Amino acid sequence: MNTEEFLLALGLVEDGSAWRRETDGGMRGETAEAALIAMKGEIVRMAFEPGIDEPLSMKQAMEALRLISELEKR
């Protein structure tokens, strides 16, 4: 999955110049990369404390964390 696919799976939508949470409209980042990094805490929880109704599987969450790590190094 790429950055945008992860964000869509997490329930974020691109709204003009920002990525927002679809449920409450809260802005998560101006770019896809910034929004994914902003979601890091929730993704860590999904990776290590998976629930039944999580938007990402444990494997997908770990993949997202690897991508976030690469983005943070830039």
mmCIF file of C-alpha atoms in Angstrom:
data_model
loop_
_atom_site.group_PDB
_atom_site.id
_atom_site.type_symbol
_atom_site.label_atom_id
_atom_site.label_comp_id
_atom_site.label_asym_id
_atom_site.label_seq_id
_atom_site.Cartn_x
_atom_site.Cartn_y
_atom_site.Cartn_z
ATOM 1 C CA MET A 1 0.000 0.000 0.000
ATOM 2 C CA ASN A 2 1.148 3.548 -0.569
ATOM 3 C CA THR A 3 0.645 6.570 1.673
ATOM 4 C CA GLU A 4 -2.692 7.595 0.176
ATOM 5 C CA GLU A 5 -4.074 4.051 0.352
ATOM 6 C CA PHE A 6 -3.228 3.842 4.054
ATOM 7 C CA LEU A 7 -4.934 7.173 4.709
ATOM 8 C CA LEU A 8 -8.068 6.125 2.866
ATOM 9 C CA ALA A 9 -8.132 2.835 4.801
ATOM 10 C CA LEU A 10 -7.854 4.843 8.038
ATOM 11 C CA GLY A 11 -10.936 6.871 7.103
ATOM 12 C CA LEU A 12 -9.216 10.051 5.976
ATOM 13 C CA VAL A 13 -10.234 12.003 2.897
ATOM 14 C CA GLU A 14 -8.383 14.591 0.875
ATOM 15 C CA ASP A 15 -10.249 17.869 1.175
ATOM 16 C CA GLY A 16 -8.663 20.492 -1.022
ATOM 17 C CA SER A 17 -5.265 21.149 0.476
ATOM 18 C CA ALA A 18 -5.530 18.913 3.561
ATOM 19 C CA TRP A 19 -6.213 15.372 4.713
ATOM 20 C CA ARG A 20 -9.122 15.211 7.144
ATOM 21 C CA ARG A 21 -10.794 12.532 9.217
ATOM 22 C CA GLU A 22 -14.056 11.692 7.500
ATOM 23 C CA THR A 23 -16.007 11.277 10.752
ATOM 24 C CA ASP A 24 -15.252 14.600 12.461
ATOM 25 C CA GLY A 25 -13.507 16.678 9.784
ATOM 26 C CA GLY A 26 -10.414 17.065 11.956
ATOM 27 C CA MET A 27 -7.342 17.957 9.923
ATOM 28 C CA ARG A 28 -4.496 15.439 10.117
ATOM 29 C CA GLY A 29 -2.002 17.044 7.726
ATOM 30 C CA GLU A 30 -1.509 19.260 4.723
ATOM 31 C CA THR A 31 0.236 16.488 2.784
ATOM 32 C CA ALA A 32 -0.365 12.757 2.676
ATOM 33 C CA GLU A 33 3.009 12.166 4.293
ATOM 34 C CA ALA A 34 2.323 14.591 7.154
ATOM 35 C CA ALA A 35 -1.117 13.071 7.728
ATOM 36 C CA LEU A 36 0.290 9.538 7.886
ATOM 37 C CA ILE A 37 2.948 10.622 10.390
ATOM 38 C CA ALA A 38 0.229 12.348 12.439
ATOM 39 C CA MET A 39 -1.654 9.038 12.589
ATOM 40 C CA LYS A 40 1.403 7.197 13.925
ATOM 41 C CA GLY A 41 0.046 6.760 17.462
ATOM 42 C CA GLU A 42 -3.172 5.177 16.228
ATOM 43 C CA ILE A 43 -1.271 2.940 13.815
ATOM 44 C CA VAL A 44 1.071 1.760 16.607
ATOM 45 C CA ARG A 45 -1.982 0.841 18.670
ATOM 46 C CA MET A 46 -3.444 -1.115 15.754
ATOM 47 C CA ALA A 47 -0.149 -2.960 15.261
ATOM 48 C CA PHE A 48 0.312 -4.006 18.882
ATOM 49 C CA GLU A 49 -3.237 -4.018 20.297
ATOM 50 C CA PRO A 50 -5.352 -5.068 17.328
ATOM 51 C CA GLY A 51 -9.093 -5.068 17.718
ATOM 52 C CA ILE A 52 -11.792 -6.778 15.752
ATOM 53 C CA ASP A 53 -13.011 -3.685 13.909
ATOM 54 C CA GLU A 54 -9.679 -1.985 13.157
ATOM 55 C CA PRO A 55 -9.354 -0.432 9.678
ATOM 56 C CA LEU A 56 -5.868 -1.955 9.248
ATOM 57 C CA SER A 57 -4.738 -5.486 9.957
ATOM 58 C CA MET A 58 -1.698 -6.010 12.178
ATOM 59 C CA LYS A 59 0.387 -6.715 9.056
ATOM 60 C CA GLN A 60 -0.832 -3.557 7.318
ATOM 61 C CA ALA A 61 -0.175 -1.471 10.439
ATOM 62 C CA MET A 62 3.404 -2.769 10.603
ATOM 63 C CA GLU A 63 3.825 -1.936 6.902
ATOM 64 C CA ALA A 64 2.507 1.582 7.571
ATOM 65 C CA LEU A 65 4.969 2.004 10.452
ATOM 66 C CA ARG A 66 7.865 1.036 8.164
ATOM 67 C CA LEU A 67 6.668 3.638 5.651
ATOM 68 C CA ILE A 68 6.380 6.266 8.407
ATOM 69 C CA SER A 69 9.929 5.464 9.523
ATOM 70 C CA GLU A 70 11.175 6.052 5.982
ATOM 71 C CA LEU A 71 9.250 9.336 5.743
ATOM 72 C CA GLU A 72 10.613 10.576 9.064
ATOM 73 C CA LYS A 73 14.185 9.984 7.890
ATOM 74 C CA ARG A 74 13.686 12.378 4.944
#
